[in-house]
C-alpha cells in the first residue's frame, strides 16, 4: 500500500517556513490533523478539512481516514518525542511519509553553541518532573522540553532542592519564530515566573557544595535511599544487579522490594529499562514512591501486595529478583513459571531456611549459588578490627527454552502448590506519548 499519510514537521515560522514537498502535501491533502495552534498556521487557500486532535488524544479518527490523502502537522521533527514516533508504531513503514523540520533541540543547540551530541534530552510533556533527577550531574548539559509556561520555575525549584542551585538556565521561547526570546539566569536566583507555553529549557548543571553525587554505575550509596533497614546494601546490590544484567527495554520484577533499590537501579541502567516493585508493607511502599522520584525513575510501577498473589496478571518479566520471600510457599515457583524463556532469576537469602530453599531450587533447576561475605573496618578500643556482616547466599539461574510458559497458569491457580486469593493495587505514574513536540 502506498503512503497515504504524510506527517509534516512545522516550525514556529509556520507555513512560510515549509519546504516545497511539505507545502505540496498539504495542498493535495483531503484532511489535515494537528493541534489547534498548528492548524491556525495554515493559509485559508488550503482546501483540506482541518481536524484538531481529540481530547484525550486518540489516533482512531485519523486511522479511519486510511483511504484518503491525509496530512498530520507536528512541531519540528515529528520523530523526536512526537506524533511521528507514535504513528510509526501503528503503521507499516510504507504507509507513512515523514517530512521533518528542524527540531527545537537543533535550534537550541545552534543558538547556544552546544554540540547536540553532547547534550542529554528530557521531555516533561506528559511526564513527571522528577524524570530530570536521573540526569543531574555536575557539568552535564541537558535540554528539557517543557510541559507549559510553568515548567521553568518548577525546574528551578527542583534544582535548588537537589543541590544544583548554581545551574545556569536558559529558557528559549518560540524558537524559529517571530516571537523568539531567550531568558537567562541561575536556578537559585530564578524570578521569571510563568513564561510562554512554547519553550525549551537549557540547563548547564552545576552542583553546589554538599549536593549528593549519584554515580552512573550500579551500587548507589545506601543513604541515597529512604528505608527502614530493609535495603539490599550497596556492595551486595552491585553484585546482584551485575547478575541480573539489565539490557535496554527489559522488564524486571522486584519481588519483596523493600525500599525499591534494585528496581530503581535497574531502571537507571538505561532509559528504556522497566521495573515493577512488589511490596506488601505500607510504609515501605511510601519509601519506594519517594525513592523512585528522588532518583529519577518515576515510571517505576508499584504493586501494593504480597507475592505470590500479587504477581497475578503482571506482564511477563525478562528478569526477576527475589529479595525477600524465597521461603514463602509458591513465590519461587510462580516467579519461575512467569519468567520468559532465557530470562534470569536472582534470589538472595540471609537465613538458613532461605539458603536451604535456594539450594533445593538449584538442585531442580540448575544455576549457581554464591556466598557473599563482607566485612568493614570498625573501631575496637584504640584499634580497628573487622566487623563481619551477615553472609548472603545468592542464587543466579537462567530459564532454559524447554521450560514452557504454559506452566504459568498452573502456578497461579494453585495446581503447583500456590493459592491466589488477593488482587494487587498497581501504582503507575502516567508517562504518555506527546502528540507533538513543544
XYZ file of C-alpha atoms in Angstrom:
438
model
C 0.000 0.000 0.000
C 1.472 3.404 -0.941
C 1.920 6.084 1.686
C -1.463 7.631 2.389
C -0.309 9.600 5.428
C 2.233 12.419 5.408
C 3.496 13.851 8.683
C 4.720 17.398 8.176
C 7.046 18.990 10.684
C 6.294 22.671 11.074
C 8.242 25.305 12.961
C 7.118 28.443 14.737
C 7.617 30.278 11.429
C 4.519 28.471 10.168
C 3.547 27.683 6.577
C 6.052 30.179 5.182
C 8.922 28.146 6.591
C 7.911 24.875 4.942
C 9.741 23.345 2.007
C 8.197 22.582 -1.367
C 7.378 18.916 -0.648
C 5.662 19.782 2.629
C 3.575 22.534 1.028
C 2.575 20.249 -1.826
C 1.479 17.508 0.568
C -0.736 19.956 2.436
C -2.223 21.373 -0.759
C -3.120 17.886 -2.015
C -4.488 16.584 1.302
C -8.181 15.960 1.829
C -7.828 16.379 5.603
C -5.135 17.783 7.902
C -4.859 16.683 11.535
C -2.959 18.624 14.161
C -3.090 20.717 17.273
C -5.165 23.883 17.197
C -2.005 26.029 17.192
C -0.621 24.220 14.154
C -3.891 24.238 12.218
C -4.140 28.007 12.745
C -0.860 28.390 10.824
C -2.402 27.093 7.586
C -3.438 29.638 4.943
C -7.105 29.988 4.033
C -6.471 28.841 0.445
C -5.879 25.239 1.569
C -8.960 23.222 0.636
C -8.305 20.420 3.121
C -10.604 19.885 6.062
C -8.956 20.811 9.386
C -9.306 18.245 12.189
C -7.997 19.069 15.659
C -6.721 16.192 17.788
C -9.431 14.832 20.088
C -9.037 15.201 23.841
C -7.939 12.881 25.293
C -5.529 12.222 22.462
C -6.694 9.387 20.204
C -5.444 8.166 16.820
C -8.642 6.293 15.938
C -10.275 9.118 13.894
C -7.054 9.589 11.920
C -6.603 5.879 11.188
C -10.203 5.733 9.942
C -9.155 8.098 7.092
C -6.914 5.386 5.561
C -8.403 5.621 2.046
C -7.738 9.342 1.620
C -4.772 11.661 1.291
C -4.114 12.691 4.873
C -1.596 15.043 6.468
C -0.599 15.475 10.095
C 1.060 18.629 11.394
C 3.611 18.262 14.182
C 6.196 20.501 15.789
C 9.714 20.400 14.360
C 10.927 16.848 13.868
C 7.856 14.584 14.317
C 10.103 11.599 15.143
C 11.562 13.340 18.199
C 9.173 12.866 21.145
C 6.407 13.493 18.666
C 3.371 12.021 16.972
C 5.513 10.645 14.143
C 7.048 8.125 16.540
C 3.582 7.193 17.818
C 2.270 6.677 14.267
C 5.331 4.631 13.282
C 4.357 2.097 15.942
C 0.858 1.828 14.471
C 1.507 1.747 10.731
C 3.761 -0.150 8.319
C 6.668 1.970 7.152
C 5.361 2.032 3.582
C 2.120 3.770 4.597
C 3.833 6.659 6.343
C 5.912 9.530 4.975
C 7.621 11.982 7.336
C 8.857 15.430 6.265
C 10.715 16.860 9.278
C 11.568 20.467 10.036
C 14.482 21.459 12.308
C 13.700 20.270 15.829
C 13.617 22.598 18.798
C 16.739 20.773 20.021
C 18.640 21.605 16.826
C 17.567 25.237 17.016
C 18.504 25.491 20.702
C 21.932 23.919 20.097
C 22.526 26.409 17.301
C 21.551 29.370 19.497
C 23.728 28.266 22.429
C 26.680 26.846 20.502
C 26.313 23.456 22.228
C 27.290 20.325 20.265
C 23.983 18.490 20.156
C 25.521 15.035 20.542
C 26.885 16.073 23.949
C 23.553 17.216 25.393
C 21.061 14.941 27.192
C 17.374 15.417 26.450
C 14.455 15.098 28.859
C 10.836 15.532 27.825
C 8.417 16.678 30.523
C 5.459 16.652 28.137
C 3.136 14.173 29.817
C 5.951 13.008 32.097
C 6.623 13.695 35.783
C 9.065 16.447 36.743
C 11.300 14.051 38.779
C 12.289 12.392 35.479
C 15.016 15.055 35.367
C 16.673 13.795 38.561
C 18.408 10.905 36.773
C 20.246 13.429 34.580
C 21.575 15.758 37.270
C 25.366 15.539 37.285
C 27.875 18.314 37.832
C 28.931 19.675 34.430
C 26.156 17.937 32.468
C 24.194 19.815 29.829
C 20.518 18.996 29.466
C 17.736 20.164 27.156
C 14.318 19.987 28.811
C 11.179 20.002 26.663
C 8.734 21.925 28.818
C 5.152 20.899 29.520
C 3.963 24.525 29.749
C 4.912 28.022 30.826
C 5.227 26.997 34.475
C 7.901 24.353 33.821
C 10.993 26.626 34.081
C 10.023 27.873 37.551
C 9.285 24.307 38.659
C 12.679 23.236 37.317
C 14.433 25.981 39.249
C 12.701 24.839 42.452
C 13.670 21.224 41.840
C 17.300 22.124 41.066
C 17.563 24.084 44.305
C 16.102 21.212 46.308
C 18.543 18.734 44.742
C 21.656 20.836 45.437
C 22.005 22.226 41.893
C 21.066 25.837 42.582
C 24.185 27.103 40.752
C 22.904 25.631 37.486
C 22.691 28.123 34.623
C 19.262 28.088 32.961
C 18.343 29.411 29.525
C 14.677 29.483 28.563
C 14.172 29.651 24.797
C 10.659 30.695 23.771
C 9.107 30.292 20.301
C 12.308 29.015 18.690
C 12.456 29.845 14.994
C 9.504 32.239 15.076
C 8.986 35.978 15.169
C 8.366 35.872 18.923
C 11.617 34.067 19.743
C 13.040 35.173 23.084
C 15.767 33.983 25.464
C 15.781 34.312 29.271
C 18.982 33.503 31.193
C 19.593 33.092 34.910
C 20.707 30.817 37.752
C 18.341 28.324 39.302
C 18.818 29.759 42.801
C 18.062 33.265 41.528
C 15.261 32.454 39.105
C 12.472 35.021 39.155
C 10.964 34.862 35.668
C 7.759 33.162 36.810
C 5.451 31.994 34.040
C 6.867 32.215 30.507
C 5.468 31.414 27.065
C 3.890 27.957 26.948
C 6.051 27.063 23.938
C 9.522 26.870 25.450
C 12.610 24.747 25.865
C 14.951 24.990 28.876
C 18.700 24.504 28.543
C 20.487 23.506 31.753
C 24.215 23.838 32.311
C 24.266 21.810 35.524
C 26.418 22.976 38.449
C 26.280 21.224 41.806
C 26.606 23.255 44.990
C 28.654 22.109 47.956
C 27.103 19.090 49.646
C 24.975 18.043 46.686
C 24.631 14.244 46.530
C 26.850 12.622 43.944
C 24.990 9.799 42.229
C 27.299 7.738 40.019
C 26.250 6.072 36.777
C 27.460 2.673 37.958
C 25.210 0.379 39.975
C 25.653 0.378 43.742
C 24.424 3.809 44.851
C 25.277 4.836 48.432
C 22.836 3.392 50.951
C 21.937 6.870 52.166
C 20.616 7.709 48.686
C 17.540 5.677 49.657
C 14.918 6.286 52.317
C 14.451 2.970 54.147
C 13.806 1.241 57.480
C 16.700 -1.192 57.201
C 15.017 -3.392 54.579
C 17.548 -2.461 51.932
C 19.872 -4.533 49.770
C 23.142 -2.957 50.867
C 25.403 -1.191 48.416
C 28.023 -3.865 47.666
C 25.546 -6.736 47.601
C 23.254 -4.614 45.433
C 26.043 -4.029 42.906
C 26.748 -7.771 42.703
C 23.041 -8.576 42.442
C 22.492 -6.097 39.596
C 25.514 -7.472 37.758
C 23.877 -10.922 37.874
C 20.502 -9.518 36.809
C 22.306 -7.916 33.820
C 19.810 -5.237 32.701
C 19.558 -4.591 28.960
C 17.611 -1.901 27.054
C 13.855 -2.398 27.029
C 13.810 -5.242 29.551
C 11.311 -5.620 32.402
C 12.261 -6.592 35.966
C 10.053 -7.879 38.762
C 11.497 -6.754 42.111
C 9.683 -9.112 44.496
C 9.684 -8.066 48.148
C 11.099 -4.733 47.037
C 11.647 -3.115 50.467
C 12.913 0.354 49.594
C 12.829 -0.360 45.851
C 16.600 -0.090 45.456
C 17.060 -2.959 42.984
C 14.228 -1.889 40.683
C 15.325 1.738 40.817
C 18.925 0.972 39.901
C 17.740 -1.413 37.178
C 15.795 1.477 35.589
C 18.715 3.875 35.979
C 20.839 1.496 33.885
C 19.069 2.572 30.667
C 16.156 4.937 29.889
C 14.106 2.114 28.356
C 14.520 -0.357 31.232
C 11.271 -1.006 33.125
C 10.632 -2.396 36.582
C 7.721 -3.432 38.798
C 8.255 -3.332 42.563
C 6.048 -5.737 44.541
C 5.802 -4.774 48.221
C 3.120 -5.531 50.801
C 4.332 -3.295 53.669
C 2.538 0.074 53.603
C 5.393 2.196 54.995
C 7.889 0.650 52.580
C 5.538 1.412 49.710
C 5.876 5.085 50.668
C 9.673 4.681 50.694
C 9.528 3.293 47.161
C 7.367 6.195 45.976
C 9.826 8.694 47.457
C 12.951 6.927 46.200
C 11.760 6.445 42.628
C 11.143 10.193 42.292
C 14.287 11.293 44.105
C 16.463 9.065 41.924
C 14.843 9.995 38.639
C 12.742 6.941 37.697
C 9.138 7.972 38.469
C 7.929 5.414 35.903
C 8.709 2.548 38.296
C 5.456 0.661 38.904
C 4.485 -0.217 42.448
C 2.289 -3.230 43.149
C 0.893 -2.978 46.665
C 0.530 -6.610 47.648
C 2.350 -9.745 48.726
C 3.757 -12.419 46.455
C 2.738 -14.802 45.083
C -0.867 -13.488 44.977
C 0.246 -10.008 43.880
C 2.034 -11.402 40.821
C -1.148 -12.446 39.067
C -1.792 -10.602 35.794
C 1.559 -8.784 35.656
C 3.367 -8.571 32.305
C 5.959 -11.255 31.555
C 9.339 -10.292 33.036
C 12.781 -10.595 31.458
C 14.343 -10.871 34.902
C 13.128 -11.457 38.443
C 14.794 -10.514 41.710
C 13.530 -12.027 44.955
C 14.961 -10.011 47.806
C 12.553 -11.347 50.379
C 10.147 -14.244 50.397
C 12.164 -17.130 48.954
C 10.775 -19.319 51.754
C 7.138 -18.274 51.183
C 5.302 -21.183 49.525
C 4.835 -20.619 45.819
C 6.970 -17.483 45.364
C 9.877 -19.158 43.578
C 7.504 -21.360 41.582
C 5.303 -18.511 40.329
C 8.273 -16.281 39.512
C 9.949 -19.095 37.577
C 6.768 -20.021 35.695
C 6.123 -16.371 34.782
C 9.680 -15.664 33.619
C 10.227 -15.674 29.871
C 12.458 -18.324 28.336
C 16.060 -17.154 28.553
C 15.194 -14.812 31.429
C 17.222 -14.522 34.628
C 16.116 -15.214 38.182
C 18.264 -13.933 41.047
C 17.321 -14.508 44.689
C 19.122 -13.514 47.882
C 18.801 -15.193 51.265
C 20.302 -14.423 54.666
C 18.694 -17.133 56.832
C 19.451 -20.858 56.960
C 15.912 -21.587 55.824
C 16.222 -19.216 52.892
C 19.587 -20.701 51.939
C 18.110 -24.208 52.079
C 15.258 -23.139 49.769
C 17.717 -21.720 47.232
C 19.937 -24.801 47.412
C 16.948 -27.066 46.811
C 15.857 -24.916 43.884
C 19.334 -25.185 42.349
C 19.160 -28.966 42.625
C 15.999 -28.952 40.489
C 16.720 -26.154 38.016
C 20.470 -25.590 37.958
C 22.151 -22.221 38.219
C 24.872 -21.009 40.562
C 24.998 -20.351 44.294
C 27.356 -17.671 45.562
C 28.185 -16.836 49.180
C 28.854 -13.120 49.708
C 30.700 -12.316 52.938
C 31.692 -8.710 53.557
C 33.449 -7.045 56.479
C 34.008 -3.395 57.378
C 36.851 -1.990 59.470
C 35.415 -0.547 62.686
C 36.944 0.763 65.951
C 37.738 -1.620 68.806
C 39.133 0.319 71.756
C 42.123 2.233 70.441
C 42.423 -0.042 67.420
C 40.397 -1.184 64.426
C 39.026 -4.607 63.620
C 36.865 -6.293 61.013
C 33.116 -6.420 61.682
C 31.541 -9.168 59.624
C 28.165 -8.518 58.031
C 25.681 -11.372 57.812
C 26.650 -13.529 54.818
C 24.326 -13.507 51.810
C 23.556 -16.531 49.652
C 22.802 -15.575 46.051
C 21.071 -17.832 43.535
C 21.533 -16.965 39.861
C 19.728 -19.097 37.286
C 18.682 -18.654 33.634
C 15.436 -20.213 32.452
C 16.042 -22.673 29.596
C 13.882 -22.766 26.479
C 12.264 -26.064 27.380
C 10.511 -24.559 30.438
C 7.106 -23.843 28.904
C 5.232 -20.655 29.703
C 2.146 -22.870 29.911
C 3.194 -23.630 33.493
C 2.258 -20.071 34.472
C -1.454 -20.817 34.716
C -0.843 -23.827 36.910
C 1.448 -21.875 39.215
C -1.098 -19.112 39.632
C -4.246 -21.195 40.055
C -2.832 -23.408 42.753
C -2.023 -26.586 40.790
C 1.659 -26.070 41.575
C 1.015 -25.597 45.245
C 0.155 -21.898 45.141
C -3.143 -20.298 46.057
C -4.010 -16.920 44.589
C -6.712 -15.124 46.526
C -5.820 -11.433 46.646
C -5.727 -8.761 43.974
C -2.939 -6.181 43.978
C -3.165 -2.450 43.523
C -0.795 -1.073 40.884
C 0.547 2.452 41.063
C 1.993 3.606 37.749
C 2.541 7.320 37.021
C 1.329 8.232 33.544
C 4.138 8.537 31.046
C 2.169 9.498 27.962
C 3.222 9.889 24.364
C 3.114 13.504 23.343
C 1.080 14.206 20.208
C 3.671 16.791 19.234
C 6.968 18.093 20.490
C 6.864 21.517 22.248
